[in-house]
């Protein structure tokens, strides 16, 4: 199944996309006010599937409507650094023996076609195409990665946007360079694991102004999504609706020679096989 949220920011309508088209969806408002933690934890995805079979949900025309992030503001966003072998190589760093974990502000989440906004004092804006994992039920001290897989509601395409000067030059705390509003475009859809298929064989691509910057596969991950959910559950209580950004392949601006960073008016396109595409315009505020 593929879930989405459409409409103006802050007023999105939860929908389940039809099997036939990405331009029509079933209105989920008879079942829930939003695609959030309570919907996921209470078996909302299953109820939605049943309601479609029963003909209990009206259909909506989605053509021309804004797509919001496919999950409502999460309780937490966690992110993993240096989780692709080629990305670790381009940074000149050793492969981590354990996942490198940092967090992003939940209100950094934005839609797959929303502008990415940088403030006037930002000058090293960067991109990171990533697979996002959405938690479907509480996970705490999970016994092993196989059990952790049962806590995953689905997967989503994300861009872990960064301001490298804040990340690396302002005290070495990554959260500061990762959490500005609009620094986490997500979507367009949340896709359930059964439809994604082999999560260890998904292709990620990202281009800036039509020039290919990143091209990789989740097969190059050091720690796979199931392992990451298990690992994080040993340190924090993962809640339904939480988002985990699982790392990026090689090709970020910081890793190029010379380094390349974002400018006002740049257009970023990102896609992950089976999860759809994003197209975001960069806007530098005066």
PDB file of C-alpha atoms in Angstrom:
ATOM      1  CA  UNK A   1       0.000   0.000   0.000  1.00  0.00           C
ATOM      2  CA  UNK A   2       1.017   3.600  -0.605  1.00  0.00           C
ATOM      3  CA  UNK A   3      -0.058   6.369   1.730  1.00  0.00           C
ATOM      4  CA  UNK A   4       0.198  10.115   1.185  1.00  0.00           C
ATOM      5  CA  UNK A   5      -0.949  13.443   2.603  1.00  0.00           C
ATOM      6  CA  UNK A   6      -2.208  16.121   0.210  1.00  0.00           C
ATOM      7  CA  UNK A   7      -3.163  19.761   0.561  1.00  0.00           C
ATOM      8  CA  UNK A   8      -1.831  22.982   2.006  1.00  0.00           C
ATOM      9  CA  UNK A   9       0.875  22.782   4.660  1.00  0.00           C
ATOM     10  CA  UNK A  10      -0.725  22.195   8.034  1.00  0.00           C
ATOM     11  CA  UNK A  11      -4.045  21.120   6.502  1.00  0.00           C
ATOM     12  CA  UNK A  12      -3.078  17.944   4.660  1.00  0.00           C
ATOM     13  CA  UNK A  13      -5.660  15.233   3.963  1.00  0.00           C
ATOM     14  CA  UNK A  14      -4.595  11.612   4.615  1.00  0.00           C
ATOM     15  CA  UNK A  15      -5.055   9.349   1.598  1.00  0.00           C
ATOM     16  CA  UNK A  16      -4.384   5.802   0.461  1.00  0.00           C
ATOM     17  CA  UNK A  17      -3.399   5.793  -3.187  1.00  0.00           C
ATOM     18  CA  UNK A  18      -5.372   3.572  -5.519  1.00  0.00           C
ATOM     19  CA  UNK A  19      -3.656   0.603  -7.083  1.00  0.00           C
ATOM     20  CA  UNK A  20      -4.357   1.998 -10.554  1.00  0.00           C
ATOM     21  CA  UNK A  21      -2.939   5.505 -10.290  1.00  0.00           C
ATOM     22  CA  UNK A  22      -0.886   7.933  -8.213  1.00  0.00           C
ATOM     23  CA  UNK A  23      -3.320  10.673  -9.184  1.00  0.00           C
ATOM     24  CA  UNK A  24      -6.311   9.233  -7.339  1.00  0.00           C
ATOM     25  CA  UNK A  25      -6.595   8.230  -3.709  1.00  0.00           C
ATOM     26  CA  UNK A  26      -9.023   7.050  -1.069  1.00  0.00           C
ATOM     27  CA  UNK A  27      -9.909   9.710   1.496  1.00  0.00           C
ATOM     28  CA  UNK A  28      -8.932   8.334   4.914  1.00  0.00           C
ATOM     29  CA  UNK A  29     -10.731  10.975   6.970  1.00  0.00           C
ATOM     30  CA  UNK A  30     -13.579   8.573   7.832  1.00  0.00           C
ATOM     31  CA  UNK A  31     -10.900   6.539   9.658  1.00  0.00           C
ATOM     32  CA  UNK A  32      -8.364   9.070  10.926  1.00  0.00           C
ATOM     33  CA  UNK A  33      -7.528  12.753  11.058  1.00  0.00           C
ATOM     34  CA  UNK A  34      -3.968  12.115   9.896  1.00  0.00           C
ATOM     35  CA  UNK A  35      -1.251   9.582   9.116  1.00  0.00           C
ATOM     36  CA  UNK A  36       0.455   9.827  12.468  1.00  0.00           C
ATOM     37  CA  UNK A  37       1.752   7.663  15.274  1.00  0.00           C
ATOM     38  CA  UNK A  38      -1.651   6.846  16.717  1.00  0.00           C
ATOM     39  CA  UNK A  39      -2.982   5.793  13.295  1.00  0.00           C
ATOM     40  CA  UNK A  40      -0.008   3.506  12.687  1.00  0.00           C
ATOM     41  CA  UNK A  41       0.132   2.036  16.202  1.00  0.00           C
ATOM     42  CA  UNK A  42      -3.580   1.210  16.252  1.00  0.00           C
ATOM     43  CA  UNK A  43      -3.511  -0.874  13.070  1.00  0.00           C
ATOM     44  CA  UNK A  44      -4.724   1.957  10.859  1.00  0.00           C
ATOM     45  CA  UNK A  45      -3.049   0.611   7.747  1.00  0.00           C
ATOM     46  CA  UNK A  46      -4.951  -2.642   8.041  1.00  0.00           C
ATOM     47  CA  UNK A  47      -8.230  -0.832   8.681  1.00  0.00           C
ATOM     48  CA  UNK A  48      -7.638   1.295   5.601  1.00  0.00           C
ATOM     49  CA  UNK A  49      -7.154  -1.792   3.427  1.00  0.00           C
ATOM     50  CA  UNK A  50     -10.350  -3.328   4.798  1.00  0.00           C
ATOM     51  CA  UNK A  51     -12.305  -0.124   4.222  1.00  0.00           C
ATOM     52  CA  UNK A  52     -11.217  -0.043   0.569  1.00  0.00           C
ATOM     53  CA  UNK A  53     -12.435  -3.605   0.048  1.00  0.00           C
ATOM     54  CA  UNK A  54     -15.750  -2.699   1.703  1.00  0.00           C
ATOM     55  CA  UNK A  55     -16.151   0.390  -0.486  1.00  0.00           C
ATOM     56  CA  UNK A  56     -16.348   2.575   2.608  1.00  0.00           C
ATOM     57  CA  UNK A  57     -13.951   5.316   1.519  1.00  0.00           C
ATOM     58  CA  UNK A  58     -14.632   8.105  -0.989  1.00  0.00           C
ATOM     59  CA  UNK A  59     -12.092   8.740  -3.718  1.00  0.00           C
ATOM     60  CA  UNK A  60     -10.206  11.989  -4.285  1.00  0.00           C
ATOM     61  CA  UNK A  61      -8.617  13.477  -7.399  1.00  0.00           C
ATOM     62  CA  UNK A  62      -5.004  14.280  -6.490  1.00  0.00           C
ATOM     63  CA  UNK A  63      -3.817  15.826  -9.752  1.00  0.00           C
ATOM     64  CA  UNK A  64      -2.408  19.312  -9.175  1.00  0.00           C
ATOM     65  CA  UNK A  65      -2.559  19.147  -5.390  1.00  0.00           C
ATOM     66  CA  UNK A  66       0.427  19.780  -3.142  1.00  0.00           C
ATOM     67  CA  UNK A  67       1.918  16.612  -1.682  1.00  0.00           C
ATOM     68  CA  UNK A  68       2.933  16.990   1.936  1.00  0.00           C
ATOM     69  CA  UNK A  69       5.291  14.701   3.819  1.00  0.00           C
ATOM     70  CA  UNK A  70       3.483  11.335   3.938  1.00  0.00           C
ATOM     71  CA  UNK A  71       3.618  11.220   7.745  1.00  0.00           C
ATOM     72  CA  UNK A  72       2.515  13.929  10.131  1.00  0.00           C
ATOM     73  CA  UNK A  73       5.133  15.580  12.325  1.00  0.00           C
ATOM     74  CA  UNK A  74       6.906  12.661  14.007  1.00  0.00           C
ATOM     75  CA  UNK A  75       7.765  12.363  17.673  1.00  0.00           C
ATOM     76  CA  UNK A  76      11.437  12.116  16.683  1.00  0.00           C
ATOM     77  CA  UNK A  77      13.708  12.014  13.634  1.00  0.00           C
ATOM     78  CA  UNK A  78      16.898   9.989  13.984  1.00  0.00           C
ATOM     79  CA  UNK A  79      19.619   9.861  11.353  1.00  0.00           C
ATOM     80  CA  UNK A  80      22.617   7.675  10.618  1.00  0.00           C
ATOM     81  CA  UNK A  81      25.972   9.029   9.465  1.00  0.00           C
ATOM     82  CA  UNK A  82      28.511   7.306   7.182  1.00  0.00           C
ATOM     83  CA  UNK A  83      26.294   4.300   6.542  1.00  0.00           C
ATOM     84  CA  UNK A  84      27.387   3.698   2.927  1.00  0.00           C
ATOM     85  CA  UNK A  85      30.812   2.334   2.149  1.00  0.00           C
ATOM     86  CA  UNK A  86      31.391   4.684  -0.786  1.00  0.00           C
ATOM     87  CA  UNK A  87      30.301   7.740   1.216  1.00  0.00           C
ATOM     88  CA  UNK A  88      32.690   6.876   4.037  1.00  0.00           C
ATOM     89  CA  UNK A  89      35.438   6.553   1.427  1.00  0.00           C
ATOM     90  CA  UNK A  90      34.740   9.977  -0.117  1.00  0.00           C
ATOM     91  CA  UNK A  91      34.958  11.607   3.310  1.00  0.00           C
ATOM     92  CA  UNK A  92      38.267   9.859   4.030  1.00  0.00           C
ATOM     93  CA  UNK A  93      36.884   8.270   7.198  1.00  0.00           C
ATOM     94  CA  UNK A  94      37.086   4.679   8.409  1.00  0.00           C
ATOM     95  CA  UNK A  95      33.988   2.491   8.225  1.00  0.00           C
ATOM     96  CA  UNK A  96      32.150   2.781  11.548  1.00  0.00           C
ATOM     97  CA  UNK A  97      32.072  -0.290  13.787  1.00  0.00           C
ATOM     98  CA  UNK A  98      28.702   0.856  15.158  1.00  0.00           C
ATOM     99  CA  UNK A  99      26.088   3.166  13.653  1.00  0.00           C
ATOM    100  CA  UNK A 100      26.809   6.879  14.006  1.00  0.00           C
ATOM    101  CA  UNK A 101      23.580   8.387  15.306  1.00  0.00           C
ATOM    102  CA  UNK A 102      22.347  11.969  15.439  1.00  0.00           C
ATOM    103  CA  UNK A 103      18.934  13.581  15.549  1.00  0.00           C
ATOM    104  CA  UNK A 104      17.063  16.183  13.540  1.00  0.00           C
ATOM    105  CA  UNK A 105      14.326  18.497  14.758  1.00  0.00           C
ATOM    106  CA  UNK A 106      10.915  16.986  13.935  1.00  0.00           C
ATOM    107  CA  UNK A 107       9.770  20.301  12.453  1.00  0.00           C
ATOM    108  CA  UNK A 108      12.504  20.091   9.804  1.00  0.00           C
ATOM    109  CA  UNK A 109      10.107  17.780   7.909  1.00  0.00           C
ATOM    110  CA  UNK A 110       8.716  19.176   4.643  1.00  0.00           C
ATOM    111  CA  UNK A 111       7.015  18.010   1.479  1.00  0.00           C
ATOM    112  CA  UNK A 112       8.589  16.430  -1.621  1.00  0.00           C
ATOM    113  CA  UNK A 113       8.078  19.557  -3.756  1.00  0.00           C
ATOM    114  CA  UNK A 114       8.382  22.286  -1.116  1.00  0.00           C
ATOM    115  CA  UNK A 115      11.144  24.870  -1.290  1.00  0.00           C
ATOM    116  CA  UNK A 116      14.305  24.138   0.702  1.00  0.00           C
ATOM    117  CA  UNK A 117      15.038  27.379   2.534  1.00  0.00           C
ATOM    118  CA  UNK A 118      18.445  28.489   3.778  1.00  0.00           C
ATOM    119  CA  UNK A 119      18.952  31.592   5.943  1.00  0.00           C
ATOM    120  CA  UNK A 120      21.260  34.404   4.917  1.00  0.00           C
ATOM    121  CA  UNK A 121      24.222  33.202   7.001  1.00  0.00           C
ATOM    122  CA  UNK A 122      24.222  29.715   5.458  1.00  0.00           C
ATOM    123  CA  UNK A 123      26.845  29.199   2.750  1.00  0.00           C
ATOM    124  CA  UNK A 124      27.571  25.450   2.600  1.00  0.00           C
ATOM    125  CA  UNK A 125      24.198  23.893   1.849  1.00  0.00           C
ATOM    126  CA  UNK A 126      24.390  20.232   0.881  1.00  0.00           C
ATOM    127  CA  UNK A 127      22.175  17.335  -0.171  1.00  0.00           C
ATOM    128  CA  UNK A 128      21.866  13.692   0.917  1.00  0.00           C
ATOM    129  CA  UNK A 129      19.498  11.241  -0.771  1.00  0.00           C
ATOM    130  CA  UNK A 130      18.400   8.682   1.812  1.00  0.00           C
ATOM    131  CA  UNK A 131      16.009   5.848   2.507  1.00  0.00           C
ATOM    132  CA  UNK A 132      13.708   6.732   5.389  1.00  0.00           C
ATOM    133  CA  UNK A 133      12.231   4.147   7.762  1.00  0.00           C
ATOM    134  CA  UNK A 134       8.913   4.885   9.480  1.00  0.00           C
ATOM    135  CA  UNK A 135       8.218   3.108  12.759  1.00  0.00           C
ATOM    136  CA  UNK A 136       4.798   1.475  13.038  1.00  0.00           C
ATOM    137  CA  UNK A 137       4.741   0.406  16.669  1.00  0.00           C
ATOM    138  CA  UNK A 138       6.747   1.038  19.815  1.00  0.00           C
ATOM    139  CA  UNK A 139      10.179  -0.606  19.765  1.00  0.00           C
ATOM    140  CA  UNK A 140      12.297  -0.793  22.907  1.00  0.00           C
ATOM    141  CA  UNK A 141      15.039  -3.308  23.687  1.00  0.00           C
ATOM    142  CA  UNK A 142      14.045  -5.359  20.650  1.00  0.00           C
ATOM    143  CA  UNK A 143      15.731  -8.757  20.783  1.00  0.00           C
ATOM    144  CA  UNK A 144      17.174  -8.947  17.249  1.00  0.00           C
ATOM    145  CA  UNK A 145      16.937  -7.377  13.771  1.00  0.00           C
ATOM    146  CA  UNK A 146      14.360  -9.919  12.617  1.00  0.00           C
ATOM    147  CA  UNK A 147      11.999  -8.853  15.380  1.00  0.00           C
ATOM    148  CA  UNK A 148      12.816  -5.206  14.645  1.00  0.00           C
ATOM    149  CA  UNK A 149      11.484  -5.633  11.109  1.00  0.00           C
ATOM    150  CA  UNK A 150       8.016  -6.137  12.611  1.00  0.00           C
ATOM    151  CA  UNK A 151       8.129  -2.579  13.981  1.00  0.00           C
ATOM    152  CA  UNK A 152       8.528  -0.978  10.542  1.00  0.00           C
ATOM    153  CA  UNK A 153       5.376   0.562   9.045  1.00  0.00           C
ATOM    154  CA  UNK A 154       7.020   1.415   5.753  1.00  0.00           C
ATOM    155  CA  UNK A 155       9.634   3.308   3.811  1.00  0.00           C
ATOM    156  CA  UNK A 156       9.878   6.799   2.354  1.00  0.00           C
ATOM    157  CA  UNK A 157      12.328   8.805   0.248  1.00  0.00           C
ATOM    158  CA  UNK A 158      14.042  11.602   2.183  1.00  0.00           C
ATOM    159  CA  UNK A 159      16.670  14.275   1.605  1.00  0.00           C
ATOM    160  CA  UNK A 160      18.823  14.863   4.680  1.00  0.00           C
ATOM    161  CA  UNK A 161      19.612  18.474   3.803  1.00  0.00           C
ATOM    162  CA  UNK A 162      22.636  19.891   5.623  1.00  0.00           C
ATOM    163  CA  UNK A 163      24.285  23.228   6.296  1.00  0.00           C
ATOM    164  CA  UNK A 164      27.875  22.015   6.596  1.00  0.00           C
ATOM    165  CA  UNK A 165      29.238  25.160   8.218  1.00  0.00           C
ATOM    166  CA  UNK A 166      26.811  24.754  11.121  1.00  0.00           C
ATOM    167  CA  UNK A 167      27.389  21.008  11.251  1.00  0.00           C
ATOM    168  CA  UNK A 168      31.180  21.091  11.287  1.00  0.00           C
ATOM    169  CA  UNK A 169      32.283  24.565  12.368  1.00  0.00           C
ATOM    170  CA  UNK A 170      29.859  25.381  15.181  1.00  0.00           C
ATOM    171  CA  UNK A 171      30.972  23.063  17.954  1.00  0.00           C
ATOM    172  CA  UNK A 172      30.855  19.729  16.176  1.00  0.00           C
ATOM    173  CA  UNK A 173      27.222  18.905  16.956  1.00  0.00           C
ATOM    174  CA  UNK A 174      25.546  17.642  13.808  1.00  0.00           C
ATOM    175  CA  UNK A 175      22.000  18.458  14.937  1.00  0.00           C
ATOM    176  CA  UNK A 176      22.693  22.165  14.403  1.00  0.00           C
ATOM    177  CA  UNK A 177      23.487  21.687  10.729  1.00  0.00           C
ATOM    178  CA  UNK A 178      20.591  19.321  10.087  1.00  0.00           C
ATOM    179  CA  UNK A 179      17.525  20.790  11.761  1.00  0.00           C
ATOM    180  CA  UNK A 180      16.567  24.064  10.078  1.00  0.00           C
ATOM    181  CA  UNK A 181      12.934  24.102   8.863  1.00  0.00           C
ATOM    182  CA  UNK A 182      12.605  22.423   5.404  1.00  0.00           C
ATOM    183  CA  UNK A 183      15.857  20.443   5.898  1.00  0.00           C
ATOM    184  CA  UNK A 184      14.049  17.076   5.642  1.00  0.00           C
ATOM    185  CA  UNK A 185      11.916  16.788   2.480  1.00  0.00           C
ATOM    186  CA  UNK A 186      10.054  13.471   2.639  1.00  0.00           C
ATOM    187  CA  UNK A 187       7.798  11.623   0.255  1.00  0.00           C
ATOM    188  CA  UNK A 188       5.838  11.664  -1.869  1.00  0.00           C
ATOM    189  CA  UNK A 189       4.542   8.364  -0.461  1.00  0.00           C
ATOM    190  CA  UNK A 190       4.901   6.033   2.497  1.00  0.00           C
ATOM    191  CA  UNK A 191       5.143   2.520   1.067  1.00  0.00           C
ATOM    192  CA  UNK A 192       4.503  -0.613   3.119  1.00  0.00           C
ATOM    193  CA  UNK A 193       7.310  -3.210   3.296  1.00  0.00           C
ATOM    194  CA  UNK A 194       5.391  -5.811   1.277  1.00  0.00           C
ATOM    195  CA  UNK A 195       5.207  -3.447  -1.694  1.00  0.00           C
ATOM    196  CA  UNK A 196       8.801  -2.200  -1.409  1.00  0.00           C
ATOM    197  CA  UNK A 197      10.179  -5.719  -1.828  1.00  0.00           C
ATOM    198  CA  UNK A 198      13.908  -6.180  -1.221  1.00  0.00           C
ATOM    199  CA  UNK A 199      14.876  -3.142   0.831  1.00  0.00           C
ATOM    200  CA  UNK A 200      18.532  -4.134   0.406  1.00  0.00           C
ATOM    201  CA  UNK A 201      18.353  -3.540  -3.346  1.00  0.00           C
ATOM    202  CA  UNK A 202      16.853  -0.087  -3.894  1.00  0.00           C
ATOM    203  CA  UNK A 203      18.412   2.452  -6.265  1.00  0.00           C
ATOM    204  CA  UNK A 204      18.894   6.039  -5.042  1.00  0.00           C
ATOM    205  CA  UNK A 205      19.625   8.970  -7.373  1.00  0.00           C
ATOM    206  CA  UNK A 206      19.948  12.726  -6.870  1.00  0.00           C
ATOM    207  CA  UNK A 207      20.629  15.497  -9.373  1.00  0.00           C
ATOM    208  CA  UNK A 208      21.184  19.242  -9.024  1.00  0.00           C
ATOM    209  CA  UNK A 209      20.044  21.340 -11.998  1.00  0.00           C
ATOM    210  CA  UNK A 210      19.912  18.159 -14.067  1.00  0.00           C
ATOM    211  CA  UNK A 211      23.462  17.068 -13.250  1.00  0.00           C
ATOM    212  CA  UNK A 212      23.684  13.661 -11.589  1.00  0.00           C
ATOM    213  CA  UNK A 213      25.372  13.933  -8.204  1.00  0.00           C
ATOM    214  CA  UNK A 214      24.431  10.708  -6.421  1.00  0.00           C
ATOM    215  CA  UNK A 215      23.745   7.252  -7.752  1.00  0.00           C
ATOM    216  CA  UNK A 216      23.838   4.351  -5.340  1.00  0.00           C
ATOM    217  CA  UNK A 217      22.094   1.329  -3.958  1.00  0.00           C
ATOM    218  CA  UNK A 218      20.979   0.308  -0.494  1.00  0.00           C
ATOM    219  CA  UNK A 219      23.068  -2.818  -1.131  1.00  0.00           C
ATOM    220  CA  UNK A 220      26.066  -0.628  -0.212  1.00  0.00           C
ATOM    221  CA  UNK A 221      24.730   0.058   3.296  1.00  0.00           C
ATOM    222  CA  UNK A 222      26.956  -0.932   6.200  1.00  0.00           C
ATOM    223  CA  UNK A 223      24.013  -1.377   8.591  1.00  0.00           C
ATOM    224  CA  UNK A 224      20.681  -2.343   7.029  1.00  0.00           C
ATOM    225  CA  UNK A 225      17.314  -0.872   8.130  1.00  0.00           C
ATOM    226  CA  UNK A 226      16.322  -3.848  10.294  1.00  0.00           C
ATOM    227  CA  UNK A 227      19.640  -3.705  12.124  1.00  0.00           C
ATOM    228  CA  UNK A 228      19.290   0.051  12.624  1.00  0.00           C
ATOM    229  CA  UNK A 229      15.850  -0.279  14.220  1.00  0.00           C
ATOM    230  CA  UNK A 230      17.160  -3.007  16.504  1.00  0.00           C
ATOM    231  CA  UNK A 231      20.272  -0.970  17.376  1.00  0.00           C
ATOM    232  CA  UNK A 232      18.426   2.256  18.119  1.00  0.00           C
ATOM    233  CA  UNK A 233      15.893   0.408  20.272  1.00  0.00           C
ATOM    234  CA  UNK A 234      18.681  -0.480  22.687  1.00  0.00           C
ATOM    235  CA  UNK A 235      19.235   3.221  23.498  1.00  0.00           C
ATOM    236  CA  UNK A 236      15.885   4.958  22.945  1.00  0.00           C
ATOM    237  CA  UNK A 237      12.226   4.018  22.881  1.00  0.00           C
ATOM    238  CA  UNK A 238      11.161   4.262  19.268  1.00  0.00           C
ATOM    239  CA  UNK A 239       7.560   5.407  18.943  1.00  0.00           C
ATOM    240  CA  UNK A 240       5.076   4.818  16.145  1.00  0.00           C
ATOM    241  CA  UNK A 241       5.492   7.566  13.566  1.00  0.00           C
ATOM    242  CA  UNK A 242       9.186   8.134  14.280  1.00  0.00           C
ATOM    243  CA  UNK A 243      11.401   8.542  11.217  1.00  0.00           C
ATOM    244  CA  UNK A 244      14.909   7.139  10.733  1.00  0.00           C
ATOM    245  CA  UNK A 245      17.075   8.532   7.921  1.00  0.00           C
ATOM    246  CA  UNK A 246      19.412   5.655   7.121  1.00  0.00           C
ATOM    247  CA  UNK A 247      22.400   7.376   5.509  1.00  0.00           C
ATOM    248  CA  UNK A 248      23.476   8.474   2.048  1.00  0.00           C
ATOM    249  CA  UNK A 249      25.662   7.103  -0.763  1.00  0.00           C
ATOM    250  CA  UNK A 250      28.647   8.941  -2.238  1.00  0.00           C
ATOM    251  CA  UNK A 251      28.199  12.144  -4.198  1.00  0.00           C
ATOM    252  CA  UNK A 252      27.406  14.798  -1.592  1.00  0.00           C
ATOM    253  CA  UNK A 253      28.638  18.303  -2.316  1.00  0.00           C
ATOM    254  CA  UNK A 254      31.115  18.293   0.560  1.00  0.00           C
ATOM    255  CA  UNK A 255      32.821  15.214  -0.900  1.00  0.00           C
ATOM    256  CA  UNK A 256      33.499  16.679  -4.337  1.00  0.00           C
ATOM    257  CA  UNK A 257      36.812  18.217  -5.482  1.00  0.00           C
ATOM    258  CA  UNK A 258      36.395  21.112  -5.282  1.00  0.00           C
ATOM    259  CA  UNK A 259      33.461  21.036  -2.889  1.00  0.00           C
ATOM    260  CA  UNK A 260      30.149  22.074  -4.417  1.00  0.00           C
ATOM    261  CA  UNK A 261      27.342  23.657  -2.428  1.00  0.00           C
ATOM    262  CA  UNK A 262      23.804  24.823  -3.132  1.00  0.00           C
ATOM    263  CA  UNK A 263      22.837  28.259  -4.437  1.00  0.00           C
ATOM    264  CA  UNK A 264      19.629  30.225  -4.700  1.00  0.00           C
ATOM    265  CA  UNK A 265      17.406  28.829  -7.456  1.00  0.00           C
ATOM    266  CA  UNK A 266      19.063  25.416  -7.675  1.00  0.00           C
ATOM    267  CA  UNK A 267      16.668  22.547  -8.380  1.00  0.00           C
ATOM    268  CA  UNK A 268      17.204  19.214  -6.646  1.00  0.00           C
ATOM    269  CA  UNK A 269      15.581  16.049  -7.988  1.00  0.00           C
ATOM    270  CA  UNK A 270      15.726  12.838  -5.976  1.00  0.00           C
ATOM    271  CA  UNK A 271      14.268   9.382  -6.512  1.00  0.00           C
ATOM    272  CA  UNK A 272      14.344   5.963  -4.898  1.00  0.00           C
ATOM    273  CA  UNK A 273      13.078   2.921  -6.755  1.00  0.00           C
ATOM    274  CA  UNK A 274       9.522   2.137  -5.713  1.00  0.00           C
ATOM    275  CA  UNK A 275       9.238   5.189  -3.449  1.00  0.00           C
ATOM    276  CA  UNK A 276       8.750   7.967  -5.974  1.00  0.00           C
ATOM    277  CA  UNK A 277      10.518  11.232  -6.730  1.00  0.00           C
ATOM    278  CA  UNK A 278      11.077  14.661  -5.218  1.00  0.00           C
ATOM    279  CA  UNK A 279      11.700  18.004  -6.897  1.00  0.00           C
ATOM    280  CA  UNK A 280      12.682  20.892  -4.623  1.00  0.00           C
ATOM    281  CA  UNK A 281      13.791  24.448  -5.364  1.00  0.00           C
ATOM    282  CA  UNK A 282      16.525  25.990  -3.188  1.00  0.00           C
ATOM    283  CA  UNK A 283      15.752  29.420  -1.799  1.00  0.00           C
ATOM    284  CA  UNK A 284      18.301  31.582   0.003  1.00  0.00           C
ATOM    285  CA  UNK A 285      16.648  34.228   2.158  1.00  0.00           C
ATOM    286  CA  UNK A 286      18.048  37.745   2.223  1.00  0.00           C
TER     287      UNK A 286
END
